[in-house]
Amino acid sequence: MEKYIYITLFAPLVGSMFAAVFGGRDKKLITGIFASIMLIVSSISALILLYNVSQGHIYHVKLMDWIDVGGLNIPFGFVVDSVSVIMMAMVTFVSSMIHIYSIGYMEHDKSFNRFFIYLSLFVFSMLILVMSDNFLGLFIGWEGVGLCSWLLIGFWYHKDTASWAANEAFIMNRIADLGMLLGILLIYWNIGSLQYDIVFAKISGVSLTTVTVIGILLFIGAMGKSAQFPFHTWLADAMEGPTPVSALIHAATMVTAGVFLVIRANQVFSMIPEVGIFIASLGAFVAVFAASMALVHNDLKKIIAYSTLSQLGYMFVAAGLGAYWIALFHLITHAFFKSVLFLGAGNVMHAMDDELNIKKMGALGDKMKWTMIIMAVASLALSGIYPFAGFFSKDKILEVAFTQNHYILWALLWIGAGMTAFYSFRLVMLVFFGEAKYKRFGFHPHEVKAFVLWSMAPLALFATIGGFFEHPFERLATELLPSYDIDIVPHFMSYVLMTVTLGIAFSGIFYAVYKYSTGGFSKEVEEYPIYKLLSNQYYIPDFYNKCIVGPYMTVSTFLWQKIDVAIVDKIVDTIARVLYSGGDKARVMQSGNLSKMLRLMVFGLLVLLLLAVIFNPAK
């Protein structure tokens, strides 16, 4: 099985290197096809490993010795267990579909090859992250996805907005990553190893205060990567990148890494339930906070981005309350329907000449029937409607909150479910139904190529039926993760909770369909204070700009002009001028006149002899 581990890991890297070395501009189609084939190979290999792990096997391989200094010994090794193999299968499968989709989406882009270099490298970095058998290897993959996200968000670097968004994501994640790095150092300081098996075996012997600090520091890193408040602003701005990048970041790679970290380090977080309650509380807050902003936004991709923020909140609620396998289950189902939503948004953008304002669309269902059907299916899954995948995983998270008597958390998640259903079908109604507003702006929409739709079909299929794999998924995941039995509630109460949750989801859908099939809200609504608050993202970006970015720029400008230029540069320039002037005056000695140069040499020798007499130590 070792060969399948290496195939899964390195096939995306081979695709990236091929695009870099052999992808001439006249061979760009070959680049995209080869990179996609490598991802399919990686996916098949991951599925083979998934089957073998489901039979009770765990694989641990050591590629090479990595760091061996003093008492620190960290091999470059990988572990394929029930948690990592689930992530491997999801990442490679979703990424392979996104790669195929990207061939059509980026077909006319002059930097086609560069895109596939970065895209495949992104997947490789994520696989390093999930497959590593130690915290430092995870951190290498963690920083790798951060670098690749910067390259891909700012892919169209000639646009100032894209460069700014890439820098925002990179810098905000670096701030949070410092916390994670300190947590990793604290683990080594107290345990003497960073290997998962050793750390988790010895963590119970570490003082509770130290474990609490470790848990907080690790979660700070998770907050940045998964864009949890207050590190959330970068995720919506990251929509400046090409749409396949958005699908990859939101569904299969970067933002899921924070949830994965908490799940992987469950033995640490299980010891500190108070931190777990904080994680769950923050997750519930973000679930409603992000959903509320999606209610009024008109940017197609940003609405879906806010929905990712909200769903990540649900995952953190489950993880924070100790239901780690349920958090992982929602992570996987979310990957399917969220990737489809973003790819569908890419279809709409192509049809509308990259227009993102959903209020300029309408009636696109007449021109884009299959895209409409696929996005409607994904929206039903996102809304948590039976029998779609989102129903099974989201419903369990609400049950977890209720059964643990966290009724406020349950109420927040319940409200978030209603909001999610409303904004999801607000998007569907404004884009695909109603008046054909696009005609006013001269757009001529059309459906995408058949192979692009086919690349979306498997994702849409799993967004539909993925929830029915709940019990096999639970059996596999709980081989490593602690089991969490939500059947402790009476069946009657379970059905009541399910009905109440479905009720608010259906209410949100019906209200959105009714309201936007009858003309929507009046423009007066946009003048309401609550509307302005939500549309301006609670003025948090303005607060950051005025209270953090602005003062930082002021201090930086002062230091640059008054310290760097006026003092440091002046001292350096003065030294340079003195040396240059001295050299300019001394070069008269190099006249080429032999007798003159001999006289200077004799004079110099006499000076040296005189100095030797004056400073003779024998005296």
XYZ file of C-alpha atoms in Angstrom:
619
model
C 0.000 0.000 0.000
C 2.987 2.324 0.435
C 3.106 3.016 -3.299
C -0.504 4.239 -3.239
C 0.378 6.698 -0.488
C 3.138 8.189 -2.618
C 0.964 8.196 -5.750
C -1.819 10.033 -3.913
C 0.599 12.595 -2.542
C 2.959 13.207 -5.448
C 0.698 12.888 -8.509
C -0.553 16.503 -8.100
C 3.057 17.680 -7.742
C 3.967 15.884 -10.983
C 1.079 17.676 -12.705
C 2.292 21.013 -11.364
C 5.898 20.379 -12.469
C 4.742 19.269 -15.917
C 2.830 22.521 -16.346
C 5.924 24.457 -15.254
C 8.480 22.661 -17.428
C 6.638 21.417 -20.508
C 3.647 23.716 -20.799
C 4.433 25.978 -23.721
C 1.760 28.459 -24.743
C 0.930 26.382 -27.802
C 0.455 23.293 -25.596
C -1.735 24.736 -22.877
C -4.569 22.263 -23.450
C -2.130 19.391 -22.900
C -1.077 21.041 -19.629
C -4.639 21.161 -18.334
C -5.428 17.609 -19.418
C -2.240 16.167 -17.925
C -2.721 17.996 -14.614
C -6.326 16.752 -14.474
C -5.246 13.162 -15.225
C -2.728 13.360 -12.388
C -5.479 14.473 -10.014
C -7.730 11.623 -11.179
C -4.866 9.164 -10.604
C -4.368 10.644 -7.133
C -8.100 10.337 -6.433
C -8.257 6.689 -7.525
C -5.233 5.902 -5.365
C -6.864 7.657 -2.390
C -10.034 5.618 -2.891
C -7.982 2.401 -2.858
C -6.452 3.509 0.436
C -9.916 4.436 1.726
C -11.147 0.917 1.051
C -8.161 -0.683 2.789
C -8.393 1.598 5.823
C -12.107 0.755 6.085
C -10.981 -2.874 6.474
C -9.118 -1.945 9.645
C -5.644 -1.103 8.324
C -3.542 1.935 9.250
C -0.460 2.838 7.233
C 2.514 4.760 8.585
C 5.416 5.506 6.239
C 8.632 7.431 6.645
C 9.873 9.108 3.503
C 13.163 10.332 4.945
C 14.879 11.784 7.992
C 14.055 15.456 8.055
C 15.225 17.268 11.205
C 17.697 15.574 13.546
C 19.302 18.141 15.840
C 20.168 17.393 19.454
C 17.125 15.782 21.003
C 14.822 16.884 18.189
C 14.110 14.145 15.669
C 11.334 14.753 13.147
C 11.055 12.432 10.148
C 9.236 13.412 6.977
C 6.527 10.832 7.449
C 2.862 10.272 6.688
C 0.033 8.457 8.392
C -3.018 7.112 6.576
C -5.714 6.442 9.128
C -9.481 6.890 9.119
C -9.341 10.692 9.474
C -6.558 11.433 7.010
C -7.836 9.013 4.358
C -11.322 10.560 4.430
C -9.750 13.964 3.846
C -7.432 12.560 1.157
C -10.337 11.037 -0.754
C -12.410 14.215 -0.525
C -9.577 16.596 -1.432
C -8.420 14.609 -4.469
C -11.911 13.826 -5.771
C -13.251 17.373 -5.518
C -9.977 18.823 -6.813
C -9.935 16.514 -9.853
C -13.405 17.726 -10.851
C -12.324 21.339 -10.356
C -9.246 20.731 -12.517
C -11.371 19.368 -15.363
C -13.757 22.301 -14.984
C -10.819 24.729 -15.079
C -9.779 23.544 -18.546
C -12.959 25.102 -19.896
C -13.075 28.042 -17.512
C -9.493 29.232 -18.101
C -9.339 28.216 -21.766
C -8.805 31.732 -23.093
C -6.612 33.031 -20.279
C -3.079 33.860 -21.421
C -1.687 32.494 -18.128
C -3.409 29.109 -18.479
C -0.248 27.113 -17.677
C 0.650 29.235 -14.670
C -2.847 28.650 -13.298
C -2.437 24.870 -13.390
C 1.018 25.105 -11.813
C -0.504 26.864 -8.816
C -3.725 24.836 -8.718
C -2.006 21.442 -8.582
C 0.547 22.752 -6.103
C -2.352 23.883 -3.913
C -3.706 20.325 -3.799
C -0.241 18.905 -3.076
C 0.172 21.297 -0.137
C -3.221 20.314 1.253
C -2.295 16.640 1.023
C 0.933 17.313 2.941
C -1.215 18.977 5.595
C -3.712 16.143 6.035
C -1.319 13.216 5.569
C 1.534 14.330 7.834
C 2.154 12.286 10.974
C 3.413 15.226 13.025
C 2.542 18.826 13.815
C 5.536 20.331 12.028
C 4.719 18.508 8.788
C 1.147 19.727 9.152
C 2.516 23.254 9.567
C 4.560 22.935 6.358
C 1.410 21.988 4.449
C -0.448 24.721 6.339
C 1.980 27.357 5.090
C 2.003 25.761 1.639
C -1.728 26.250 1.177
C -1.288 29.787 2.487
C 1.342 30.523 -0.160
C -0.708 28.925 -2.944
C -3.815 30.828 -1.893
C -1.807 34.057 -2.185
C -0.660 33.082 -5.671
C -4.158 32.105 -6.800
C -6.209 34.868 -5.174
C -3.819 37.363 -6.760
C -3.591 35.366 -9.984
C -4.724 38.371 -12.030
C -2.105 40.545 -10.350
C -2.566 43.357 -12.860
C -5.799 44.159 -10.997
C -5.148 46.192 -7.857
C -8.143 44.599 -6.124
C -6.755 41.104 -6.721
C -3.298 41.993 -5.385
C -4.840 43.687 -2.367
C -7.109 40.700 -1.616
C -4.182 38.267 -1.923
C -2.069 40.337 0.457
C -4.954 40.666 2.915
C -5.462 36.897 3.018
C -1.735 36.227 3.340
C -1.052 38.777 6.075
C -4.154 37.961 8.137
C -3.263 34.267 8.052
C 0.329 34.978 9.031
C -0.912 36.768 12.151
C -3.027 33.770 13.161
C -0.302 31.306 12.164
C 2.030 32.859 14.712
C -0.344 31.624 17.397
C -0.347 28.143 15.925
C 3.451 28.065 15.685
C 3.744 29.062 19.347
C 1.330 26.245 20.200
C 3.483 23.746 18.303
C 6.631 24.994 20.080
C 4.851 24.675 23.420
C 3.931 21.076 22.588
C 7.570 20.262 21.883
C 8.768 22.119 24.987
C 6.528 20.031 27.253
C 6.477 16.658 25.490
C 9.765 16.569 23.579
C 8.168 15.366 20.352
C 5.808 16.566 17.635
C 4.736 13.115 16.416
C 0.970 12.726 16.758
C 1.088 9.314 18.412
C 3.638 10.413 21.012
C 1.976 13.761 21.699
C -1.494 12.293 22.138
C -0.167 9.489 24.333
C 1.639 11.914 26.667
C -0.648 14.955 26.606
C -2.580 13.716 29.657
C 0.609 14.081 31.726
C 0.911 17.800 30.908
C -0.587 20.329 33.322
C -4.114 21.439 32.477
C -3.058 25.089 32.326
C -0.410 24.298 29.715
C -2.836 22.183 27.684
C -5.321 25.059 27.795
C -2.709 27.467 26.428
C -1.746 24.941 23.730
C -5.393 24.503 22.738
C -5.985 28.258 22.556
C -2.873 28.835 20.452
C -3.727 26.025 18.031
C -7.263 27.340 17.704
C -5.980 30.838 16.896
C -4.274 29.276 13.875
C -7.514 27.485 12.992
C -9.463 30.755 13.279
C -7.217 32.415 10.701
C -7.209 29.558 8.217
C -10.961 28.957 8.514
C -11.677 32.707 8.503
C -13.493 32.825 11.827
C -14.265 36.165 13.455
C -12.300 38.437 13.739
C -10.126 37.009 10.913
C -13.120 36.631 8.594
C -12.797 39.593 6.219
C -10.207 38.001 3.927
C -12.490 35.192 2.775
C -15.101 37.335 1.013
C -12.387 39.531 -0.514
C -10.634 36.375 -1.791
C -13.355 36.159 -4.466
C -11.054 38.285 -6.640
C -9.335 35.069 -7.725
C -10.616 32.886 -10.603
C -13.805 31.028 -9.658
C -12.247 27.510 -9.674
C -9.873 28.843 -7.022
C -12.837 29.949 -4.924
C -14.325 26.466 -5.265
C -11.047 24.840 -4.223
C -10.423 27.160 -1.267
C -13.963 26.900 0.093
C -14.687 23.247 -0.577
C -11.557 21.104 -0.497
C -8.506 22.942 0.748
C -7.648 26.025 2.739
C -10.627 26.944 4.894
C -11.332 23.343 5.871
C -7.807 23.079 7.326
C -8.778 24.876 10.540
C -11.623 22.444 11.234
C -9.318 19.535 10.362
C -6.740 20.761 12.893
C -9.286 20.753 15.719
C -10.508 17.295 14.676
C -6.984 15.889 14.344
C -5.976 17.299 17.752
C -9.182 16.093 19.412
C -7.235 14.460 22.258
C -5.920 17.915 23.186
C -9.258 19.697 22.946
C -11.121 16.909 24.757
C -9.061 17.725 27.869
C -10.168 21.372 27.879
C -13.980 21.447 27.515
C -14.050 25.132 28.499
C -12.072 25.971 25.373
C -14.422 23.673 23.472
C -17.413 25.704 24.679
C -15.699 28.869 23.466
C -15.051 27.257 20.067
C -18.689 26.183 19.823
C -19.971 29.607 20.929
C -17.793 31.406 18.404
C -18.936 28.962 15.720
C -22.613 29.584 16.491
C -22.033 33.338 16.433
C -20.256 33.135 13.065
C -23.012 30.888 11.664
C -25.566 33.674 12.185
C -23.159 36.583 11.691
C -22.070 35.438 8.207
C -25.558 34.324 7.162
C -26.962 37.735 8.045
C -24.540 39.462 5.661
C -25.455 37.030 2.870
C -29.115 38.052 3.223
C -28.587 41.427 1.551
C -25.431 41.064 -0.544
C -25.737 41.306 -4.320
C -22.335 39.888 -5.314
C -22.890 36.329 -6.587
C -19.625 34.878 -5.310
C -19.567 36.773 -2.024
C -22.999 35.434 -1.086
C -21.625 31.908 -1.479
C -18.469 32.929 0.400
C -20.518 34.145 3.377
C -22.355 30.845 3.276
C -18.988 29.081 3.672
C -18.230 31.207 6.718
C -21.590 30.260 8.167
C -21.175 26.524 7.514
C -17.681 26.555 9.012
C -19.354 27.931 12.104
C -21.588 24.843 12.205
C -18.538 22.590 11.934
C -16.801 24.354 14.817
C -19.931 24.008 16.966
C -19.841 20.231 16.498
C -16.079 20.035 17.102
C -16.241 22.329 20.119
C -18.949 20.171 21.703
C -16.919 16.993 21.188
C -18.845 15.605 18.217
C -15.728 15.385 16.084
C -16.968 12.800 13.588
C -20.106 14.878 12.970
C -17.949 17.957 12.323
C -15.927 15.900 9.835
C -19.133 14.590 8.252
C -20.429 18.124 7.665
C -17.017 19.136 6.316
C -17.280 16.385 3.680
C -20.911 16.974 2.658
C -20.232 20.711 2.550
C -17.338 20.123 0.144
C -19.690 18.612 -2.435
C -22.461 21.178 -2.476
C -20.201 24.187 -1.961
C -17.889 23.255 -4.838
C -20.932 22.859 -7.105
C -22.280 26.263 -6.072
C -19.021 28.014 -6.891
C -18.583 26.198 -10.197
C -22.174 27.075 -11.078
C -21.395 30.683 -10.216
C -18.456 30.437 -12.634
C -20.841 29.298 -15.378
C -23.057 32.308 -14.702
C -20.078 34.670 -14.734
C -18.939 33.344 -18.118
C -22.446 33.738 -19.470
C -22.643 37.310 -18.124
C -19.185 38.531 -19.180
C -17.910 38.303 -15.580
C -20.800 40.320 -14.156
C -21.386 39.463 -10.475
C -24.337 41.647 -9.500
C -27.314 39.265 -9.215
C -29.702 42.198 -9.624
C -28.515 42.526 -13.233
C -29.423 38.941 -14.052
C -32.797 37.164 -13.902
C -34.409 34.499 -16.109
C -31.054 32.855 -16.845
C -32.765 29.505 -16.357
C -34.137 29.838 -19.880
C -30.593 29.982 -21.267
C -28.757 27.859 -18.700
C -31.111 25.056 -17.775
C -28.521 22.552 -16.540
C -26.575 25.115 -14.522
C -29.850 26.174 -12.910
C -30.747 22.576 -11.988
C -27.296 21.855 -10.558
C -27.219 25.068 -8.498
C -30.768 24.465 -7.257
C -29.754 20.974 -6.079
C -26.701 22.395 -4.310
C -28.842 25.127 -2.725
C -31.271 22.513 -1.398
C -28.325 20.628 0.101
C -26.956 23.829 1.628
C -30.387 24.615 3.065
C -30.491 21.228 4.784
C -33.515 19.823 2.941
C -34.154 16.069 2.988
C -32.899 13.913 1.244
C -29.932 16.062 0.206
C -26.543 15.663 1.899
C -26.631 18.849 3.946
C -29.744 17.689 5.790
C -28.025 14.713 7.393
C -24.910 16.494 8.621
C -26.441 19.846 9.603
C -29.372 18.255 11.431
C -26.965 16.231 13.554
C -25.083 19.351 14.600
C -28.301 20.945 15.850
C -29.143 17.741 17.717
C -25.709 17.786 19.371
C -26.278 21.327 20.649
C -29.767 20.442 21.904
C -28.831 17.172 23.611
C -26.025 18.900 25.518
C -28.530 21.488 26.787
C -26.852 24.340 24.917
C -30.209 25.773 23.932
C -28.834 29.208 23.017
C -26.363 27.604 20.597
C -29.183 25.472 19.185
C -31.390 28.548 18.734
C -28.614 30.427 16.921
C -27.978 27.481 14.600
C -31.731 27.130 14.018
C -32.013 30.806 13.074
C -28.942 30.395 10.864
C -30.646 27.493 9.081
C -33.590 29.728 8.205
C -31.301 32.499 6.981
C -29.313 30.016 4.902
C -32.432 28.734 3.158
C -33.604 32.279 2.440
C -30.387 33.697 0.970
C -29.715 30.501 -1.009
C -33.016 30.743 -2.831
C -32.861 34.521 -3.025
C -29.785 33.896 -5.163
C -31.526 31.193 -7.221
C -34.602 33.366 -7.818
C -32.711 36.530 -8.744
C -30.305 34.707 -11.064
C -32.488 32.116 -12.803
C -36.081 33.344 -12.552
C -38.123 36.518 -12.845
C -37.512 39.326 -15.299
C -34.635 38.998 -17.775
C -32.816 42.084 -16.512
C -29.650 41.089 -18.321
C -31.188 42.306 -21.586
C -31.025 45.885 -20.354
C -27.261 45.642 -20.053
C -26.606 43.971 -23.397
C -25.586 40.532 -22.104
C -26.071 37.424 -24.242
C -25.964 34.456 -21.815
C -25.393 30.890 -22.946
C -24.783 27.500 -21.384
C -21.215 26.268 -20.894
C -19.599 23.399 -22.767
C -20.862 19.891 -22.091
C -17.627 18.605 -20.505
C -17.742 21.479 -18.001
C -21.224 20.402 -16.920
C -20.102 16.781 -16.750
C -17.277 17.765 -14.403
C -19.896 19.239 -12.072
C -22.252 16.253 -12.251
C -20.379 13.908 -9.830
C -20.203 16.687 -7.248
C -23.916 17.394 -7.642
C -24.618 13.668 -7.326
C -22.793 13.409 -3.992
C -24.437 16.646 -2.832
C -27.693 14.754 -3.387
C -26.965 11.266 -2.039
C -23.906 11.820 0.174
C -25.944 11.895 3.369
C -27.038 8.296 2.940
C -23.444 7.197 3.626
C -23.785 8.489 7.188
C -23.535 5.136 8.988
C -20.536 3.743 7.027
C -18.898 7.139 7.482
C -19.527 7.053 11.236
C -18.082 3.537 11.554
C -14.943 4.540 9.686
C -14.405 7.913 11.374
C -14.949 6.598 14.903
C -12.152 4.084 14.503
C -9.942 7.036 15.440
C -12.289 9.768 16.649
C -14.348 9.420 19.825
C -17.826 8.122 19.142
C -20.692 10.486 19.777
C -24.091 8.889 20.140
C -26.928 11.310 19.500
C -29.472 8.526 19.860
C -29.614 9.268 23.578
C -32.613 11.480 22.798
C -35.947 9.728 22.518
C -36.959 9.098 18.920
C -40.002 11.285 19.392
C -37.865 14.265 20.445
C -35.419 13.571 17.607
C -38.251 13.763 15.079
C -39.570 16.939 16.697
C -36.140 18.610 16.392
C -35.841 17.431 12.800
C -39.288 18.753 11.958
C -38.615 22.117 13.583
C -35.330 22.470 11.674
C -36.904 21.446 8.366
C -39.788 23.799 9.104
C -37.625 26.896 9.317
C -35.589 25.799 6.265
C -38.734 25.333 4.169
C -40.090 28.634 5.500
C -36.939 30.424 4.340
C -37.172 28.828 0.889
C -40.892 29.520 0.455
C -40.526 33.103 1.613
C -37.645 33.724 -0.798
C -39.539 32.122 -3.703
C -42.736 34.043 -2.891
C -41.025 37.390 -2.341
C -38.818 37.329 -5.418
C -41.459 35.901 -7.713
C -43.630 38.920 -6.858
C -41.021 41.605 -7.439
C -38.868 41.400 -4.317
C -38.420 44.086 -1.699
C -38.899 47.754 -2.428
C -35.893 50.047 -2.724
C -36.951 51.733 0.501
C -35.619 48.698 2.365
C -32.092 49.682 1.336
C -32.464 52.837 3.442
C -33.189 50.915 6.633
C -30.343 51.081 9.196
C -30.272 47.280 9.538
C -29.894 46.875 5.765
C -27.014 49.356 5.683
C -25.420 47.610 8.654
C -25.531 44.216 6.944
C -24.555 45.441 3.475
C -21.522 47.193 4.988
C -20.477 44.018 6.836
C -21.275 45.574 10.216
C -18.700 48.256 9.289
C -15.962 45.905 10.480
C -13.760 46.430 7.356
C -14.109 50.194 7.903
C -13.133 49.737 11.530
C -10.066 47.727 10.522
C -9.065 50.342 7.963
C -9.470 53.267 10.343
C -8.237 51.726 13.573
C -5.579 49.268 12.398
C -4.534 49.799 8.788
C -4.716 53.618 8.945
C -2.621 54.071 12.105
C -0.191 51.422 10.901
C 0.258 53.312 7.631
C 0.726 56.579 9.538
C 3.402 55.094 11.806
C 5.076 53.358 8.849
C 5.142 56.583 6.824
C 6.621 58.493 9.789
C 9.326 55.875 10.345
C 10.095 55.793 6.626
C 10.368 59.570 6.147
C 11.707 60.729 9.518
C 13.848 57.780 10.586
C 14.778 55.730 7.533
C 15.236 58.543 5.009
C 16.162 61.437 7.291
C 18.542 59.591 9.648
C 19.546 56.106 8.472
C 19.824 56.957 4.780
C 21.585 60.232 5.567
C 24.237 58.497 7.701
C 24.818 55.827 5.049
C 24.938 58.425 2.265
C 27.380 60.599 4.257
C 29.740 57.661 4.800
C 29.530 56.868 1.102
C 30.257 60.470 0.132
C 33.282 60.637 2.475
C 34.700 57.412 1.092
C 34.030 58.477 -2.479
C 35.612 61.891 -1.898
C 38.657 60.325 -0.228
C 39.050 57.876 -3.075
C 38.656 60.656 -5.625
C 41.408 62.663 -3.975
C 43.701 59.651 -3.481
C 43.544 58.504 -7.087
C 46.058 61.233 -8.088
C 48.677 58.858 -6.720
C 47.916 56.495 -9.606
C 49.411 58.873 -12.156
C 51.502 56.308 -14.042
C 54.692 58.330 -13.325
C 57.217 55.788 -12.025
C 59.505 58.225 -10.170
C 56.556 59.900 -8.484
C 55.103 56.569 -7.383
C 58.519 55.454 -6.031
C 58.735 58.625 -3.951
C 55.270 57.924 -2.541
C 56.255 54.337 -1.762
C 59.397 55.529 0.092
C 57.321 58.092 1.974
C 54.828 55.432 2.944
C 57.587 53.108 4.092
C 59.094 55.868 6.265
C 55.667 56.524 7.842
C 55.285 52.813 8.637
C 58.742 52.650 10.175
C 58.019 55.744 12.240
C 54.771 54.207 13.491
C 56.621 50.986 14.338
C 59.130 52.948 16.444
C 56.417 54.927 18.218
C 54.270 51.900 19.007
C 57.093 49.406 19.599
C 55.893 47.075 22.402
C 59.521 46.482 23.480
C 59.648 50.036 24.786
